[in-house]
PDB file of C-alpha atoms in Angstrom:
ATOM      1  CA  MET A   1       4.183 -22.370  10.136  1.00  0.00           C
ATOM      2  CA  ALA A   2       2.781 -24.564  13.001  1.00  0.00           C
ATOM      3  CA  GLY A   3      -0.486 -23.373  12.628  1.00  0.00           C
ATOM      4  CA  VAL A   4      -0.283 -24.872   8.595  1.00  0.00           C
ATOM      5  CA  LEU A   5       0.657 -28.155   9.601  1.00  0.00           C
ATOM      6  CA  LEU A   6      -2.159 -28.665  12.009  1.00  0.00           C
ATOM      7  CA  MET A   7      -5.275 -27.256   9.369  1.00  0.00           C
ATOM      8  CA  LEU A   8      -3.619 -30.813   6.703  1.00  0.00           C
ATOM      9  CA  VAL A   9      -4.234 -32.856   8.888  1.00  0.00           C
ATOM     10  CA  THR A  10      -7.415 -32.255  11.421  1.00  0.00           C
ATOM     11  CA  PRO A  11     -10.556 -32.154   9.035  1.00  0.00           C
ATOM     12  CA  ASP A  12     -13.169 -30.090  10.014  1.00  0.00           C
ATOM     13  CA  PRO A  13     -16.351 -30.992  11.986  1.00  0.00           C
ATOM     14  CA  ALA A  14     -19.162 -30.928   8.715  1.00  0.00           C
ATOM     15  CA  SER A  15     -16.611 -32.907   7.141  1.00  0.00           C
ATOM     16  CA  ALA A  16     -15.805 -35.951   9.938  1.00  0.00           C
ATOM     17  CA  ASP A  17     -17.526 -38.618   7.387  1.00  0.00           C
ATOM     18  CA  GLY A  18     -15.069 -38.103   5.380  1.00  0.00           C
ATOM     19  CA  ASN A  19     -17.563 -37.781   2.231  1.00  0.00           C
ATOM     20  CA  GLY A  20     -16.353 -33.765   1.966  1.00  0.00           C
ATOM     21  CA  VAL A  21     -14.865 -32.305  -1.062  1.00  0.00           C
ATOM     22  CA  VAL A  22     -11.118 -31.279  -0.637  1.00  0.00           C
ATOM     23  CA  ILE A  23     -10.480 -28.108  -1.048  1.00  0.00           C
ATOM     24  CA  GLY A  24      -7.118 -26.578  -0.975  1.00  0.00           C
ATOM     25  CA  VAL A  25      -5.057 -23.677  -1.860  1.00  0.00           C
ATOM     26  CA  VAL A  26      -1.046 -23.250  -2.438  1.00  0.00           C
ATOM     27  CA  SER A  27       0.226 -20.776   0.386  1.00  0.00           C
ATOM     28  CA  ASP A  28       2.685 -20.057   2.670  1.00  0.00           C
ATOM     29  CA  LYS A  29       0.483 -16.797   4.125  1.00  0.00           C
ATOM     30  CA  GLN A  30       0.750 -16.409   7.890  1.00  0.00           C
ATOM     31  CA  GLN A  31      -3.259 -15.815   8.634  1.00  0.00           C
ATOM     32  CA  ALA A  32      -4.158 -19.723   7.245  1.00  0.00           C
ATOM     33  CA  VAL A  33      -5.994 -19.698  10.104  1.00  0.00           C
ATOM     34  CA  VAL A  34      -8.851 -17.633   9.815  1.00  0.00           C
ATOM     35  CA  ALA A  35      -9.087 -17.911   6.764  1.00  0.00           C
ATOM     36  CA  HIS A  36      -9.604 -22.114   6.820  1.00  0.00           C
ATOM     37  CA  ASN A  37     -12.502 -21.290   9.193  1.00  0.00           C
ATOM     38  CA  ARG A  38     -13.417 -18.503   7.872  1.00  0.00           C
ATOM     39  CA  MET A  39     -13.470 -20.319   3.901  1.00  0.00           C
ATOM     40  CA  THR A  40     -15.218 -23.747   5.477  1.00  0.00           C
ATOM     41  CA  ALA A  41     -18.485 -21.585   6.937  1.00  0.00           C
ATOM     42  CA  TYR A  42     -18.312 -19.780   3.468  1.00  0.00           C
ATOM     43  CA  LEU A  43     -18.355 -22.479   1.477  1.00  0.00           C
ATOM     44  CA  GLN A  44     -20.838 -24.557   4.091  1.00  0.00           C
ATOM     45  CA  ARG A  45     -23.516 -21.713   3.748  1.00  0.00           C
ATOM     46  CA  ALA A  46     -22.835 -22.210  -0.364  1.00  0.00           C
ATOM     47  CA  GLY A  47     -24.311 -25.676  -0.126  1.00  0.00           C
ATOM     48  CA  CYS A  48     -19.910 -27.288  -0.188  1.00  0.00           C
ATOM     49  CA  ASN A  49     -19.807 -29.442   2.331  1.00  0.00           C
ATOM     50  CA  ALA A  50     -15.963 -29.035   2.549  1.00  0.00           C
ATOM     51  CA  THR A  51     -12.662 -29.864   3.741  1.00  0.00           C
ATOM     52  CA  VAL A  52     -10.245 -26.964   3.761  1.00  0.00           C
ATOM     53  CA  ARG A  53      -6.401 -27.719   3.181  1.00  0.00           C
ATOM     54  CA  ILE A  54      -3.654 -24.295   3.055  1.00  0.00           C
ATOM     55  CA  GLY A  55      -0.029 -24.808   3.013  1.00  0.00           C
ATOM     56  CA  SER A  56       3.204 -25.217   0.330  1.00  0.00           C
ATOM     57  CA  ARG A  57       1.269 -28.729  -0.893  1.00  0.00           C
ATOM     58  CA  VAL A  58      -2.154 -30.214  -0.339  1.00  0.00           C
ATOM     59  CA  GLU A  59      -2.485 -33.815  -2.146  1.00  0.00           C
ATOM     60  CA  ASP A  60      -5.628 -35.432  -3.161  1.00  0.00           C
ATOM     61  CA  ALA A  61      -8.263 -31.869  -2.825  1.00  0.00           C
ATOM     62  CA  ALA A  62     -10.868 -32.107  -5.737  1.00  0.00           C
ATOM     63  CA  LEU A  63     -10.679 -28.778  -6.362  1.00  0.00           C
ATOM     64  CA  VAL A  64      -6.148 -26.839  -5.641  1.00  0.00           C
ATOM     65  CA  PHE A  65      -5.496 -23.037  -6.373  1.00  0.00           C
ATOM     66  CA  HIS A  66      -2.270 -23.107  -6.767  1.00  0.00           C
ATOM     67  CA  PRO A  67      -0.252 -19.296  -7.691  1.00  0.00           C
ATOM     68  CA  GLY A  68       1.772 -18.288 -10.378  1.00  0.00           C
ATOM     69  CA  GLU A  69       1.452 -20.501 -13.597  1.00  0.00           C
ATOM     70  CA  ALA A  70      -0.605 -23.682 -14.018  1.00  0.00           C
ATOM     71  CA  PRO A  71       0.218 -26.712 -13.105  1.00  0.00           C
ATOM     72  CA  ALA A  72       1.886 -28.657 -16.354  1.00  0.00           C
ATOM     73  CA  ASP A  73      -0.888 -30.629 -17.781  1.00  0.00           C
ATOM     74  CA  GLN A  74      -3.842 -28.471 -16.061  1.00  0.00           C
ATOM     75  CA  ARG A  75      -6.270 -26.551 -17.029  1.00  0.00           C
ATOM     76  CA  SER A  76      -7.604 -23.827 -14.851  1.00  0.00           C
ATOM     77  CA  VAL A  77     -11.703 -23.695 -13.750  1.00  0.00           C
ATOM     78  CA  LEU A  78     -11.485 -20.292 -12.511  1.00  0.00           C
ATOM     79  CA  LEU A  79      -8.523 -18.109 -13.425  1.00  0.00           C
ATOM     80  CA  ALA A  80      -7.421 -15.534 -10.551  1.00  0.00           C
ATOM     81  CA  ALA A  81      -8.831 -11.738 -11.591  1.00  0.00           C
ATOM     82  CA  ASN A  82      -7.433  -8.349 -10.480  1.00  0.00           C
ATOM     83  CA  ARG A  83     -10.125  -5.516  -8.644  1.00  0.00           C
ATOM     84  CA  LYS A  84     -11.825  -4.414 -12.410  1.00  0.00           C
ATOM     85  CA  SER A  85     -12.677  -8.587 -12.523  1.00  0.00           C
ATOM     86  CA  GLU A  86      -9.651  -8.396 -15.188  1.00  0.00           C
ATOM     87  CA  LEU A  87      -6.723 -10.507 -15.292  1.00  0.00           C
ATOM     88  CA  PRO A  88      -3.844  -8.905 -14.072  1.00  0.00           C
ATOM     89  CA  ARG A  89      -0.858  -6.937 -15.675  1.00  0.00           C
ATOM     90  CA  SER A  90       1.824  -5.729 -13.497  1.00  0.00           C
ATOM     91  CA  VAL A  91       2.956  -2.181 -13.409  1.00  0.00           C
ATOM     92  CA  TRP A  92       6.262  -0.636 -11.898  1.00  0.00           C
ATOM     93  CA  VAL A  93       5.550   2.998 -10.310  1.00  0.00           C
ATOM     94  CA  SER A  94       6.820   6.050  -9.237  1.00  0.00           C
ATOM     95  CA  ARG A  95       6.395   9.029  -7.317  1.00  0.00           C
ATOM     96  CA  ARG A  96       5.546  11.927  -9.007  1.00  0.00           C
ATOM     97  CA  THR A  97       8.693  13.935  -7.748  1.00  0.00           C
ATOM     98  CA  ALA A  98      10.893  10.910  -8.464  1.00  0.00           C
ATOM     99  CA  GLY A  99      10.007  12.241 -12.575  1.00  0.00           C
ATOM    100  CA  VAL A 100      10.574   9.050 -14.269  1.00  0.00           C
ATOM    101  CA  ARG A 101       9.911   9.225 -18.115  1.00  0.00           C
ATOM    102  CA  SER A 102      11.319   5.959 -18.702  1.00  0.00           C
ATOM    103  CA  LEU A 103      12.441   2.255 -17.619  1.00  0.00           C
ATOM    104  CA  SER A 104      16.058   3.209 -18.503  1.00  0.00           C
ATOM    105  CA  GLU A 105      15.616   5.931 -16.113  1.00  0.00           C
ATOM    106  CA  LEU A 106      15.913   3.029 -13.278  1.00  0.00           C
ATOM    107  CA  GLU A 107      18.948   2.207 -14.002  1.00  0.00           C
ATOM    108  CA  GLY A 108      21.129   2.451 -10.626  1.00  0.00           C
ATOM    109  CA  ARG A 109      18.186   3.239  -8.485  1.00  0.00           C
ATOM    110  CA  ASP A 110      16.747   0.994  -5.756  1.00  0.00           C
ATOM    111  CA  LEU A 111      13.410  -0.898  -6.877  1.00  0.00           C
ATOM    112  CA  ALA A 112      11.021  -3.152  -4.573  1.00  0.00           C
ATOM    113  CA  VAL A 113       9.666  -6.571  -6.019  1.00  0.00           C
ATOM    114  CA  VAL A 114       7.871  -8.897  -4.612  1.00  0.00           C
ATOM    115  CA  SER A 115       8.818 -12.087  -3.892  1.00  0.00           C
ATOM    116  CA  GLY A 116       6.740 -15.727  -4.297  1.00  0.00           C
ATOM    117  CA  PRO A 117       5.978 -17.641  -7.319  1.00  0.00           C
ATOM    118  CA  ASP A 118       3.276 -14.935  -8.704  1.00  0.00           C
ATOM    119  CA  PRO A 119       4.991 -13.986 -12.096  1.00  0.00           C
ATOM    120  CA  VAL A 120       2.641 -10.688 -11.213  1.00  0.00           C
ATOM    121  CA  GLY A 121       5.525  -9.012  -8.764  1.00  0.00           C
ATOM    122  CA  SER A 122       9.111  -9.403 -10.358  1.00  0.00           C
ATOM    123  CA  ASP A 123       8.914 -11.727 -13.072  1.00  0.00           C
ATOM    124  CA  GLN A 124       6.989  -9.924 -15.759  1.00  0.00           C
ATOM    125  CA  ALA A 125       7.945  -6.408 -14.802  1.00  0.00           C
ATOM    126  CA  LEU A 126      11.454  -7.025 -14.505  1.00  0.00           C
ATOM    127  CA  ALA A 127      11.894  -8.576 -17.917  1.00  0.00           C
ATOM    128  CA  ALA A 128      11.009  -5.010 -19.272  1.00  0.00           C
ATOM    129  CA  LEU A 129      13.762  -3.870 -17.082  1.00  0.00           C
ATOM    130  CA  ALA A 130      15.912  -6.441 -19.394  1.00  0.00           C
ATOM    131  CA  ASP A 131      14.692  -5.073 -21.940  1.00  0.00           C
ATOM    132  CA  ALA A 132      14.731  -1.104 -20.844  1.00  0.00           C
ATOM    133  CA  GLY A 133      18.679  -2.346 -20.934  1.00  0.00           C
ATOM    134  CA  VAL A 134      18.428  -2.029 -17.094  1.00  0.00           C
ATOM    135  CA  THR A 135      19.620  -5.261 -14.984  1.00  0.00           C
ATOM    136  CA  PRO A 136      19.799  -4.109 -10.977  1.00  0.00           C
ATOM    137  CA  ALA A 137      22.282  -5.441  -8.491  1.00  0.00           C
ATOM    138  CA  GLY A 138      21.456  -7.768  -5.879  1.00  0.00           C
ATOM    139  CA  GLU A 139      21.573  -4.442  -3.097  1.00  0.00           C
ATOM    140  CA  GLN A 140      19.628  -2.890  -5.322  1.00  0.00           C
ATOM    141  CA  LEU A 141      16.820  -5.108  -5.505  1.00  0.00           C
ATOM    142  CA  TYR A 142      14.511  -5.194  -2.207  1.00  0.00           C
ATOM    143  CA  GLN A 143      12.211  -8.895  -2.168  1.00  0.00           C
ATOM    144  CA  THR A 144       9.071  -8.252  -0.226  1.00  0.00           C
ATOM    145  CA  GLY A 145       6.720 -10.066   0.723  1.00  0.00           C
ATOM    146  CA  ASP A 146       3.055  -8.317  -0.555  1.00  0.00           C
ATOM    147  CA  PHE A 147       2.015  -5.638  -2.504  1.00  0.00           C
ATOM    148  CA  SER A 148       1.417  -3.557  -0.226  1.00  0.00           C
ATOM    149  CA  SER A 149       5.357  -3.390   1.191  1.00  0.00           C
ATOM    150  CA  ALA A 150       6.375  -2.240  -1.667  1.00  0.00           C
ATOM    151  CA  LEU A 151       4.260   0.505  -1.681  1.00  0.00           C
ATOM    152  CA  GLY A 152       5.090   1.357   1.487  1.00  0.00           C
ATOM    153  CA  LEU A 153       8.979   0.948   0.298  1.00  0.00           C
ATOM    154  CA  VAL A 154       8.649   3.769  -2.201  1.00  0.00           C
ATOM    155  CA  LEU A 155       5.847   5.812  -0.108  1.00  0.00           C
ATOM    156  CA  HIS A 156       9.080   5.951   2.679  1.00  0.00           C
ATOM    157  CA  ASN A 157      11.797   6.676  -0.061  1.00  0.00           C
ATOM    158  CA  ASN A 158      13.227   3.437   0.134  1.00  0.00           C
ATOM    159  CA  THR A 159      13.003   2.581  -3.206  1.00  0.00           C
ATOM    160  CA  HIS A 160      12.800   4.794  -6.148  1.00  0.00           C
ATOM    161  CA  ALA A 161      10.327   2.676  -7.824  1.00  0.00           C
ATOM    162  CA  ALA A 162       8.267  -0.237  -6.722  1.00  0.00           C
ATOM    163  CA  VAL A 163       6.715  -3.376  -9.366  1.00  0.00           C
ATOM    164  CA  SER A 164       2.258  -3.563  -8.204  1.00  0.00           C
ATOM    165  CA  GLU A 165      -0.065  -5.230  -9.971  1.00  0.00           C
ATOM    166  CA  SER A 166      -3.054  -1.732 -11.953  1.00  0.00           C
ATOM    167  CA  GLY A 167      -6.575  -2.980 -10.906  1.00  0.00           C
ATOM    168  CA  PHE A 168      -4.595  -3.459  -7.334  1.00  0.00           C
ATOM    169  CA  VAL A 169      -2.774  -0.098  -7.174  1.00  0.00           C
ATOM    170  CA  GLU A 170      -4.960   2.330  -9.019  1.00  0.00           C
ATOM    171  CA  PRO A 171      -7.101   3.594  -6.643  1.00  0.00           C
ATOM    172  CA  MET A 172      -3.963   4.457  -4.678  1.00  0.00           C
ATOM    173  CA  LEU A 173      -2.655   6.622  -6.960  1.00  0.00           C
ATOM    174  CA  GLU A 174      -3.953   9.422  -7.049  1.00  0.00           C
ATOM    175  CA  SER A 175      -3.904  10.115  -3.383  1.00  0.00           C
ATOM    176  CA  ASN A 176      -0.496   8.699  -2.981  1.00  0.00           C
ATOM    177  CA  ASP A 177       0.948  11.768  -5.494  1.00  0.00           C
ATOM    178  CA  LEU A 178       2.120   7.885  -7.261  1.00  0.00           C
ATOM    179  CA  VAL A 179       2.119   7.621 -11.175  1.00  0.00           C
ATOM    180  CA  VAL A 180       2.462   4.654 -13.129  1.00  0.00           C
ATOM    181  CA  ASN A 181       6.186   4.699 -15.166  1.00  0.00           C
ATOM    182  CA  TRP A 182       4.953   1.471 -17.760  1.00  0.00           C
ATOM    183  CA  VAL A 183       2.258  -1.592 -17.632  1.00  0.00           C
ATOM    184  CA  GLY A 184       3.343  -5.045 -19.388  1.00  0.00           C
ATOM    185  CA  ASP A 185       0.426  -7.058 -20.903  1.00  0.00           C
ATOM    186  CA  ARG A 186      -2.637  -8.921 -18.783  1.00  0.00           C
ATOM    187  CA  MET A 187      -1.251 -12.548 -18.323  1.00  0.00           C
ATOM    188  CA  GLN A 188      -3.131 -15.803 -17.020  1.00  0.00           C
ATOM    189  CA  THR A 189      -1.307 -16.704 -13.417  1.00  0.00           C
ATOM    190  CA  GLY A 190      -3.271 -17.788 -10.844  1.00  0.00           C
ATOM    191  CA  GLY A 191      -6.105 -19.901 -10.087  1.00  0.00           C
ATOM    192  CA  TRP A 192      -8.326 -23.513  -9.332  1.00  0.00           C
ATOM    193  CA  PHE A 193      -7.895 -26.272 -11.158  1.00  0.00           C
ATOM    194  CA  ARG A 194      -9.751 -29.492 -10.719  1.00  0.00           C
ATOM    195  CA  GLY A 195      -7.676 -32.155  -9.170  1.00  0.00           C
ATOM    196  CA  GLU A 196      -7.886 -36.074  -9.815  1.00  0.00           C
ATOM    197  CA  SER A 197     -10.491 -36.873  -6.521  1.00  0.00           C
ATOM    198  CA  TRP A 198     -12.732 -34.087  -8.474  1.00  0.00           C
ATOM    199  CA  ASP A 199     -16.287 -35.343  -9.444  1.00  0.00           C
ATOM    200  CA  LEU A 200     -20.209 -33.519  -9.686  1.00  0.00           C
ATOM    201  CA  SER A 201     -19.678 -32.807  -6.443  1.00  0.00           C
ATOM    202  CA  ALA A 202     -17.397 -29.962  -6.497  1.00  0.00           C
ATOM    203  CA  VAL A 203     -19.445 -28.689  -8.653  1.00  0.00           C
ATOM    204  CA  VAL A 204     -21.340 -26.308  -6.404  1.00  0.00           C
ATOM    205  CA  CYS A 205     -17.991 -25.732  -4.695  1.00  0.00           C
ATOM    206  CA  GLU A 206     -16.807 -24.255  -7.808  1.00  0.00           C
ATOM    207  CA  ASP A 207     -19.772 -22.239  -8.235  1.00  0.00           C
ATOM    208  CA  ALA A 208     -19.175 -20.526  -5.039  1.00  0.00           C
ATOM    209  CA  LEU A 209     -15.802 -20.449  -5.180  1.00  0.00           C
ATOM    210  CA  ALA A 210     -16.836 -17.801  -8.303  1.00  0.00           C
ATOM    211  CA  ALA A 211     -18.732 -16.392  -6.195  1.00  0.00           C
ATOM    212  CA  MET A 212     -16.201 -15.208  -3.373  1.00  0.00           C
ATOM    213  CA  THR A 213     -14.318 -11.489  -3.313  1.00  0.00           C
ATOM    214  CA  ARG A 214     -12.110  -9.586  -1.682  1.00  0.00           C
ATOM    215  CA  SER A 215     -14.742  -7.503  -0.402  1.00  0.00           C
ATOM    216  CA  ASP A 216     -17.018  -9.993   1.304  1.00  0.00           C
ATOM    217  CA  ASP A 217     -14.381 -11.460   3.025  1.00  0.00           C
ATOM    218  CA  ARG A 218     -11.225 -10.169   3.427  1.00  0.00           C
ATOM    219  CA  GLN A 219      -9.892 -12.272   5.892  1.00  0.00           C
ATOM    220  CA  ILE A 220     -10.216 -15.283   3.495  1.00  0.00           C
ATOM    221  CA  PHE A 221      -9.157 -13.484   0.778  1.00  0.00           C
ATOM    222  CA  ALA A 222      -5.708 -13.551   3.356  1.00  0.00           C
ATOM    223  CA  ILE A 223      -3.937 -17.110   1.584  1.00  0.00           C
ATOM    224  CA  PHE A 224      -4.241 -15.644  -1.974  1.00  0.00           C
ATOM    225  CA  PRO A 225      -1.882 -12.729  -3.685  1.00  0.00           C
ATOM    226  CA  GLU A 226      -2.455  -9.475  -2.615  1.00  0.00           C
ATOM    227  CA  TRP A 227      -3.599  -8.073  -5.900  1.00  0.00           C
ATOM    228  CA  VAL A 228      -6.860 -11.276  -6.477  1.00  0.00           C
ATOM    229  CA  HIS A 229     -10.084 -10.053  -5.972  1.00  0.00           C
ATOM    230  CA  GLY A 230     -12.124 -12.803  -7.260  1.00  0.00           C
ATOM    231  CA  PHE A 231     -12.574 -15.196  -9.909  1.00  0.00           C
ATOM    232  CA  ILE A 232     -13.401 -15.481 -12.977  1.00  0.00           C
ATOM    233  CA  ARG A 233     -14.268 -18.550 -15.577  1.00  0.00           C
ATOM    234  CA  PRO A 234     -12.268 -18.939 -18.568  1.00  0.00           C
ATOM    235  CA  GLU A 235     -15.343 -19.154 -21.227  1.00  0.00           C
ATOM    236  CA  GLY A 236     -16.220 -15.777 -20.070  1.00  0.00           C
ATOM    237  CA  LEU A 237     -13.181 -13.763 -20.289  1.00  0.00           C
ATOM    238  CA  LYS A 238     -13.337 -14.954 -23.431  1.00  0.00           C
ATOM    239  CA  ALA A 239     -16.883 -14.512 -24.182  1.00  0.00           C
ATOM    240  CA  GLU A 240     -15.545 -10.774 -23.710  1.00  0.00           C
ATOM    241  CA  GLU A 241     -12.331 -10.630 -24.920  1.00  0.00           C
ATOM    242  CA  GLY A 242     -14.550 -11.397 -28.404  1.00  0.00           C
ATOM    243  CA  SER A 243     -17.099  -8.818 -27.730  1.00  0.00           C
ATOM    244  CA  LYS A 244     -13.787  -5.830 -27.767  1.00  0.00           C
TER     245      LYS A 244
END
């Protein structure tokens, strides 16, 4: 966390004149130093003169990424999207050999979820269990820090099932002999919001963030939830839904 605090008070050389657009990311990830430097460089190359701040709280920013639900009275300008450029869906995943046919069969089993403010990692999936009449006891619920760790518990036979995200886990299913037992509805969670200091100079930064993907730079995306692959504009999402 010391690295995070350092970043909150140390301006980037390119923005030392105080005219840079402040870009904030609400995150407690430990890889923040490398991500901070690489995101700053990426934005500069895209024409966005930015000061990047990463931490559990970010103030006075023109653009802020929040995981989880949107802040009160704010509308996202970019939505977090999965590997398929779609809104995320929570899934329950188990080993094929476990033979799970319904969520009710997870009663009394050890399960892995992802802790934190992102509802993809636990909230929706646990609500689905409750609808199926399954309420895991505290000692049956393993809280992990990311989706890879949750899947690891299943693969190493430490838990019977794990929460994941549909786009994130899809490439891993066949090679690891995993199956999806339940798929939730798509949800809007996580995104970029305009802060009080936003002005037209931040538009070029919004465009740069919209073009940024995990495939291009995984180290930048270490500060975002693991399923986030990029960002999409809400108006583009509505147009896509209207064409279906």
